[in-house]
Amino acid sequence: QKEVEQNSGPLSVPEGAIASLNCTYSDRGSQSFFWYRQYSGKSPELIMSIYSNGDKEDGRFTAQLNKASQYVSLLIRDSQPSDSATYLCAVNNPGTASKLTFGTGTRLQVTL
Amino acid sequence: GAVVSQHPSRVICKSGTSVKIECRSLDFQATTMFWYRQFPKKSLMLMATSNEGSKATYEQGVEKDKFLINHASLTLSTLTVTSAHPEDSSFYICSADPPAGYTDTQYFGPGTRLTVL
């Protein structure tokens, strides 16, 4: 059973702080990792993708991947109230290039 | 603008009726589309992979006779919930897999909220 694990939260951070979201996955063969943001009642939107060990930065977002530890994280700097949403970690299924397994999501609350 | 559209966005139906949801890829031809279901406060669960011109591949536990998928063209996949019951009430989301070199992941539609009375 391929699994993607996330803490469901809620994770509460004050405005301007760094939010750290974590995800672990079970299948060592996975090669592609994605973070999606989902607002209540809406469909997911892609925030970041990462394929290699290390950090990948895009604006206020940084994705971190450690394949040896089977761990991927998302850092959000200077958190804004508009960042309040559920963040879904998704991992590809090896051998099925585009098929994804999603984690349960972490709900982030950015407080004023 | 929207890359993948879904119709309808919201539907309410009586128990026992069938409901068809359309998923259209607007910017590219998609040989593969995916159908997901999401219950409140739960994650996306893949129901099936829709392949243009061939039968859909269903995930374990998903009844293929209840959730009929048709992918008749490279831009359209439909999901029909047959003989819907209240437990089928959920948020149904499709995604389209773009061609190689277009982008690195699926594009999601806006979702269809189904309520079965």
mmCIF file of C-alpha atoms in Angstrom:
data_model
loop_
_atom_site.group_PDB
_atom_site.id
_atom_site.type_symbol
_atom_site.label_atom_id
_atom_site.label_comp_id
_atom_site.label_asym_id
_atom_site.label_seq_id
_atom_site.Cartn_x
_atom_site.Cartn_y
_atom_site.Cartn_z
ATOM 1 C CA GLN A 1 0.000 0.000 0.000
ATOM 2 C CA LYS A 2 1.594 3.214 -1.166
ATOM 3 C CA GLU A 3 1.189 5.876 1.493
ATOM 4 C CA VAL A 4 1.765 9.559 1.840
ATOM 5 C CA GLU A 5 1.560 10.855 5.395
ATOM 6 C CA GLN A 6 0.925 14.373 6.594
ATOM 7 C CA ASN A 7 -0.024 15.880 9.923
ATOM 8 C CA SER A 8 -3.622 17.012 9.521
ATOM 9 C CA GLY A 9 -3.139 20.074 11.732
ATOM 10 C CA PRO A 10 -4.360 22.681 12.036
ATOM 11 C CA LEU A 11 -0.990 24.341 11.999
ATOM 12 C CA SER A 12 -1.372 27.851 13.317
ATOM 13 C CA VAL A 13 1.300 30.471 12.639
ATOM 14 C CA PRO A 14 1.240 34.237 13.099
ATOM 15 C CA GLU A 15 1.336 36.534 10.099
ATOM 16 C CA GLY A 16 4.893 37.073 8.923
ATOM 17 C CA ALA A 17 6.218 33.843 10.425
ATOM 18 C CA ILE A 18 7.562 30.788 8.633
ATOM 19 C CA ALA A 19 5.171 27.882 8.189
ATOM 20 C CA SER A 20 6.746 24.448 7.912
ATOM 21 C CA LEU A 21 4.733 21.626 6.390
ATOM 22 C CA ASN A 22 5.999 18.069 6.352
ATOM 23 C CA CYS A 23 5.280 14.923 4.386
ATOM 24 C CA THR A 24 6.647 11.388 4.369
ATOM 25 C CA TYR A 25 6.121 8.751 1.730
ATOM 26 C CA SER A 26 6.499 5.011 1.690
ATOM 27 C CA ASP A 27 7.527 4.117 -1.858
ATOM 28 C CA ARG A 28 11.267 4.545 -2.391
ATOM 29 C CA GLY A 29 10.752 4.379 -6.133
ATOM 30 C CA SER A 30 8.859 7.660 -6.253
ATOM 31 C CA GLN A 31 10.629 10.321 -8.275
ATOM 32 C CA SER A 32 8.280 13.290 -8.460
ATOM 33 C CA PHE A 33 6.904 15.261 -5.550
ATOM 34 C CA PHE A 34 4.346 18.020 -5.514
ATOM 35 C CA TRP A 35 2.765 20.444 -3.111
ATOM 36 C CA TYR A 36 -0.758 21.622 -3.820
ATOM 37 C CA ARG A 37 -2.771 24.278 -2.055
ATOM 38 C CA GLN A 38 -6.501 23.761 -1.685
ATOM 39 C CA TYR A 39 -8.911 26.371 -0.445
ATOM 40 C CA SER A 40 -12.164 25.182 1.063
ATOM 41 C CA GLY A 41 -14.615 24.118 -1.631
ATOM 42 C CA LYS A 42 -12.054 24.530 -4.412
ATOM 43 C CA SER A 43 -9.870 22.127 -6.334
ATOM 44 C CA PRO A 44 -6.121 21.853 -5.701
ATOM 45 C CA GLU A 45 -3.663 24.217 -7.329
ATOM 46 C CA LEU A 46 -0.004 23.405 -7.821
ATOM 47 C CA ILE A 47 2.420 25.329 -5.604
ATOM 48 C CA MET A 48 5.713 23.534 -6.071
ATOM 49 C CA SER A 49 7.228 20.508 -7.690
ATOM 50 C CA ILE A 50 10.558 18.940 -6.758
ATOM 51 C CA TYR A 51 12.471 16.007 -8.175
ATOM 52 C CA SER A 52 16.001 16.158 -6.753
ATOM 53 C CA ASN A 53 17.365 16.082 -3.236
ATOM 54 C CA GLY A 54 17.866 19.487 -1.708
ATOM 55 C CA ASP A 55 15.973 22.737 -1.754
ATOM 56 C CA LYS A 56 13.962 24.435 -4.457
ATOM 57 C CA GLU A 57 12.837 27.995 -3.960
ATOM 58 C CA ASP A 58 10.043 29.897 -5.676
ATOM 59 C CA GLY A 59 9.181 33.238 -4.170
ATOM 60 C CA ARG A 60 8.071 32.745 -0.571
ATOM 61 C CA PHE A 61 7.922 28.984 -1.007
ATOM 62 C CA THR A 62 10.757 26.500 -0.561
ATOM 63 C CA ALA A 63 10.366 22.784 -1.114
ATOM 64 C CA GLN A 64 12.865 20.418 0.440
ATOM 65 C CA LEU A 65 13.396 16.807 -0.554
ATOM 66 C CA ASN A 66 15.352 14.064 1.171
ATOM 67 C CA LYS A 67 14.908 10.798 -0.678
ATOM 68 C CA ALA A 68 17.045 8.831 1.763
ATOM 69 C CA SER A 69 14.665 9.778 4.571
ATOM 70 C CA GLN A 70 11.637 9.672 2.256
ATOM 71 C CA TYR A 71 10.720 13.123 3.413
ATOM 72 C CA VAL A 72 9.527 16.225 1.609
ATOM 73 C CA SER A 73 8.652 19.552 3.164
ATOM 74 C CA LEU A 74 7.302 22.946 2.222
ATOM 75 C CA LEU A 75 8.363 26.162 3.891
ATOM 76 C CA ILE A 76 6.293 29.302 3.513
ATOM 77 C CA ARG A 77 8.123 32.469 4.484
ATOM 78 C CA ASP A 78 6.393 35.668 5.543
ATOM 79 C CA SER A 79 3.115 33.815 5.936
ATOM 80 C CA GLN A 80 0.027 35.779 4.969
ATOM 81 C CA PRO A 81 -3.616 35.251 5.943
ATOM 82 C CA SER A 82 -4.263 34.379 2.300
ATOM 83 C CA ASP A 83 -1.967 31.376 2.767
ATOM 84 C CA SER A 84 -4.564 29.842 5.082
ATOM 85 C CA ALA A 85 -5.601 26.687 3.261
ATOM 86 C CA THR A 86 -5.042 22.951 3.204
ATOM 87 C CA TYR A 87 -1.722 21.898 1.723
ATOM 88 C CA LEU A 88 -1.617 18.541 -0.002
ATOM 89 C CA CYS A 89 1.543 16.588 -0.604
ATOM 90 C CA ALA A 90 1.439 14.359 -3.685
ATOM 91 C CA VAL A 91 3.875 11.717 -4.846
ATOM 92 C CA ASN A 92 4.011 9.956 -8.178
ATOM 93 C CA ASN A 93 3.463 6.237 -8.433
ATOM 94 C CA PRO A 94 6.567 4.650 -9.913
ATOM 95 C CA GLY A 95 5.955 3.112 -13.278
ATOM 96 C CA THR A 96 2.898 5.282 -13.856
ATOM 97 C CA ALA A 97 4.474 8.593 -14.714
ATOM 98 C CA SER A 98 1.496 10.798 -14.090
ATOM 99 C CA LYS A 99 -0.495 8.922 -11.440
ATOM 100 C CA LEU A 100 -0.336 10.613 -8.048
ATOM 101 C CA THR A 101 -0.980 9.553 -4.478
ATOM 102 C CA PHE A 102 -2.083 12.365 -2.200
ATOM 103 C CA GLY A 103 -1.559 12.831 1.486
ATOM 104 C CA THR A 104 -4.446 13.767 3.731
ATOM 105 C CA GLY A 105 -3.348 17.392 3.780
ATOM 106 C CA THR A 106 -2.288 19.827 6.473
ATOM 107 C CA ARG A 107 -4.585 22.692 7.309
ATOM 108 C CA LEU A 108 -2.656 25.923 7.783
ATOM 109 C CA GLN A 109 -4.091 28.879 9.657
ATOM 110 C CA VAL A 110 -2.225 32.174 9.481
ATOM 111 C CA THR A 111 -3.380 34.428 12.264
ATOM 112 C CA LEU A 112 -3.296 38.223 12.364
ATOM 113 C CA GLY B 1 -7.561 31.214 -17.727
ATOM 114 C CA ALA B 2 -8.955 27.782 -16.978
ATOM 115 C CA VAL B 3 -7.066 24.898 -18.497
ATOM 116 C CA VAL B 4 -9.539 22.213 -17.439
ATOM 117 C CA SER B 5 -13.250 22.791 -17.054
ATOM 118 C CA GLN B 6 -15.927 20.726 -15.363
ATOM 119 C CA HIS B 7 -19.661 20.821 -15.768
ATOM 120 C CA PRO B 8 -21.790 21.109 -13.795
ATOM 121 C CA SER B 9 -20.095 22.784 -10.864
ATOM 122 C CA ARG B 10 -22.854 21.732 -8.527
ATOM 123 C CA VAL B 11 -25.676 19.224 -8.845
ATOM 124 C CA ILE B 12 -28.414 18.019 -6.547
ATOM 125 C CA CYS B 13 -30.299 14.898 -7.494
ATOM 126 C CA LYS B 14 -32.713 12.402 -6.059
ATOM 127 C CA SER B 15 -31.606 8.996 -4.897
ATOM 128 C CA GLY B 16 -31.700 6.454 -7.708
ATOM 129 C CA THR B 17 -31.038 8.866 -10.544
ATOM 130 C CA SER B 18 -27.904 9.062 -12.655
ATOM 131 C CA VAL B 19 -25.674 12.082 -12.933
ATOM 132 C CA LYS B 20 -23.147 12.844 -15.669
ATOM 133 C CA ILE B 21 -20.143 15.067 -15.036
ATOM 134 C CA GLU B 22 -18.077 16.400 -17.929
ATOM 135 C CA CYS B 23 -14.388 17.203 -17.816
ATOM 136 C CA ARG B 24 -12.857 19.158 -20.683
ATOM 137 C CA SER B 25 -9.227 19.897 -21.390
ATOM 138 C CA LEU B 26 -9.226 23.359 -22.963
ATOM 139 C CA ASP B 27 -5.573 24.000 -23.793
ATOM 140 C CA PHE B 28 -4.182 20.642 -24.806
ATOM 141 C CA GLN B 29 -5.144 17.193 -25.924
ATOM 142 C CA ALA B 30 -5.119 14.767 -23.040
ATOM 143 C CA THR B 31 -4.870 11.071 -23.694
ATOM 144 C CA THR B 32 -5.119 10.529 -19.959
ATOM 145 C CA MET B 33 -7.470 12.122 -17.477
ATOM 146 C CA PHE B 34 -8.027 11.246 -13.849
ATOM 147 C CA TRP B 35 -11.141 11.246 -11.710
ATOM 148 C CA TYR B 36 -10.898 11.897 -7.983
ATOM 149 C CA ARG B 37 -13.405 11.995 -5.165
ATOM 150 C CA GLN B 38 -12.988 14.031 -2.028
ATOM 151 C CA PHE B 39 -15.118 13.743 1.082
ATOM 152 C CA PRO B 40 -15.266 16.653 3.566
ATOM 153 C CA LYS B 41 -11.982 17.208 5.377
ATOM 154 C CA LYS B 42 -10.442 14.222 3.571
ATOM 155 C CA SER B 43 -7.827 14.004 0.875
ATOM 156 C CA LEU B 44 -8.285 13.323 -2.798
ATOM 157 C CA MET B 45 -8.876 9.686 -3.563
ATOM 158 C CA LEU B 46 -8.145 8.556 -7.104
ATOM 159 C CA MET B 47 -11.147 6.726 -8.507
ATOM 160 C CA ALA B 48 -9.980 5.887 -11.992
ATOM 161 C CA THR B 49 -7.668 6.713 -14.833
ATOM 162 C CA SER B 50 -9.491 7.605 -18.012
ATOM 163 C CA ASN B 51 -7.714 6.670 -21.230
ATOM 164 C CA GLU B 52 -8.814 8.068 -24.569
ATOM 165 C CA GLY B 53 -10.097 5.348 -26.830
ATOM 166 C CA SER B 54 -9.865 2.560 -24.281
ATOM 167 C CA LYS B 55 -11.443 1.391 -21.055
ATOM 168 C CA ALA B 56 -10.815 3.260 -17.861
ATOM 169 C CA THR B 57 -8.605 1.763 -15.187
ATOM 170 C CA TYR B 58 -10.360 1.742 -11.842
ATOM 171 C CA GLU B 59 -8.725 1.831 -8.434
ATOM 172 C CA GLN B 60 -9.326 -0.966 -5.999
ATOM 173 C CA GLY B 61 -12.702 -0.684 -4.345
ATOM 174 C CA VAL B 62 -14.262 1.565 -6.982
ATOM 175 C CA GLU B 63 -17.256 -0.024 -8.701
ATOM 176 C CA LYS B 64 -16.836 0.353 -12.442
ATOM 177 C CA ASP B 65 -20.504 -0.370 -13.100
ATOM 178 C CA LYS B 66 -21.530 2.410 -10.763
ATOM 179 C CA PHE B 67 -19.031 5.010 -11.922
ATOM 180 C CA LEU B 68 -19.057 4.888 -15.700
ATOM 181 C CA ILE B 69 -16.209 6.679 -17.420
ATOM 182 C CA ASN B 70 -16.092 7.557 -21.076
ATOM 183 C CA HIS B 71 -13.122 9.257 -22.725
ATOM 184 C CA ALA B 72 -14.383 9.542 -26.274
ATOM 185 C CA SER B 73 -12.132 12.362 -27.411
ATOM 186 C CA LEU B 74 -8.778 13.846 -26.509
ATOM 187 C CA THR B 75 -10.446 16.773 -24.785
ATOM 188 C CA LEU B 76 -13.443 15.245 -23.061
ATOM 189 C CA SER B 77 -13.949 12.655 -20.355
ATOM 190 C CA THR B 78 -17.245 12.011 -18.621
ATOM 191 C CA LEU B 79 -18.060 10.390 -15.309
ATOM 192 C CA THR B 80 -21.572 9.071 -14.817
ATOM 193 C CA VAL B 81 -22.671 8.191 -11.312
ATOM 194 C CA THR B 82 -25.388 5.623 -11.866
ATOM 195 C CA SER B 83 -28.236 5.023 -9.437
ATOM 196 C CA ALA B 84 -26.815 7.614 -7.082
ATOM 197 C CA HIS B 85 -27.333 7.263 -3.349
ATOM 198 C CA PRO B 86 -26.709 9.707 -0.501
ATOM 199 C CA GLU B 87 -23.356 8.090 0.260
ATOM 200 C CA ASP B 88 -22.209 9.121 -3.230
ATOM 201 C CA SER B 89 -22.509 12.758 -2.213
ATOM 202 C CA SER B 90 -19.018 14.149 -2.563
ATOM 203 C CA PHE B 91 -16.745 16.573 -4.384
ATOM 204 C CA TYR B 92 -15.679 15.048 -7.699
ATOM 205 C CA ILE B 93 -12.575 16.477 -9.340
ATOM 206 C CA CYS B 94 -11.036 15.610 -12.665
ATOM 207 C CA SER B 95 -7.564 16.320 -13.913
ATOM 208 C CA ALA B 96 -5.940 16.199 -17.315
ATOM 209 C CA ASP B 97 -2.457 14.890 -17.949
ATOM 210 C CA PRO B 98 -0.718 17.147 -20.480
ATOM 211 C CA PRO B 99 1.529 15.938 -23.277
ATOM 212 C CA ALA B 100 5.216 15.376 -22.623
ATOM 213 C CA GLY B 101 7.113 18.641 -22.468
ATOM 214 C CA TYR B 102 4.023 20.737 -21.727
ATOM 215 C CA THR B 103 4.322 20.806 -17.953
ATOM 216 C CA ASP B 104 5.277 18.469 -15.196
ATOM 217 C CA THR B 105 2.012 17.600 -13.571
ATOM 218 C CA GLN B 106 -1.731 17.323 -13.959
ATOM 219 C CA TYR B 107 -4.102 20.233 -14.353
ATOM 220 C CA PHE B 108 -7.148 20.013 -12.127
ATOM 221 C CA GLY B 109 -10.664 21.010 -12.988
ATOM 222 C CA PRO B 110 -12.649 23.192 -10.575
ATOM 223 C CA GLY B 111 -14.632 20.236 -9.244
ATOM 224 C CA THR B 112 -18.277 19.194 -9.131
ATOM 225 C CA ARG B 113 -20.143 19.039 -5.866
ATOM 226 C CA LEU B 114 -22.732 16.277 -5.955
ATOM 227 C CA THR B 115 -25.494 16.103 -3.386
ATOM 228 C CA VAL B 116 -27.814 13.110 -3.483
ATOM 229 C CA LEU B 117 -31.015 13.511 -1.532
#
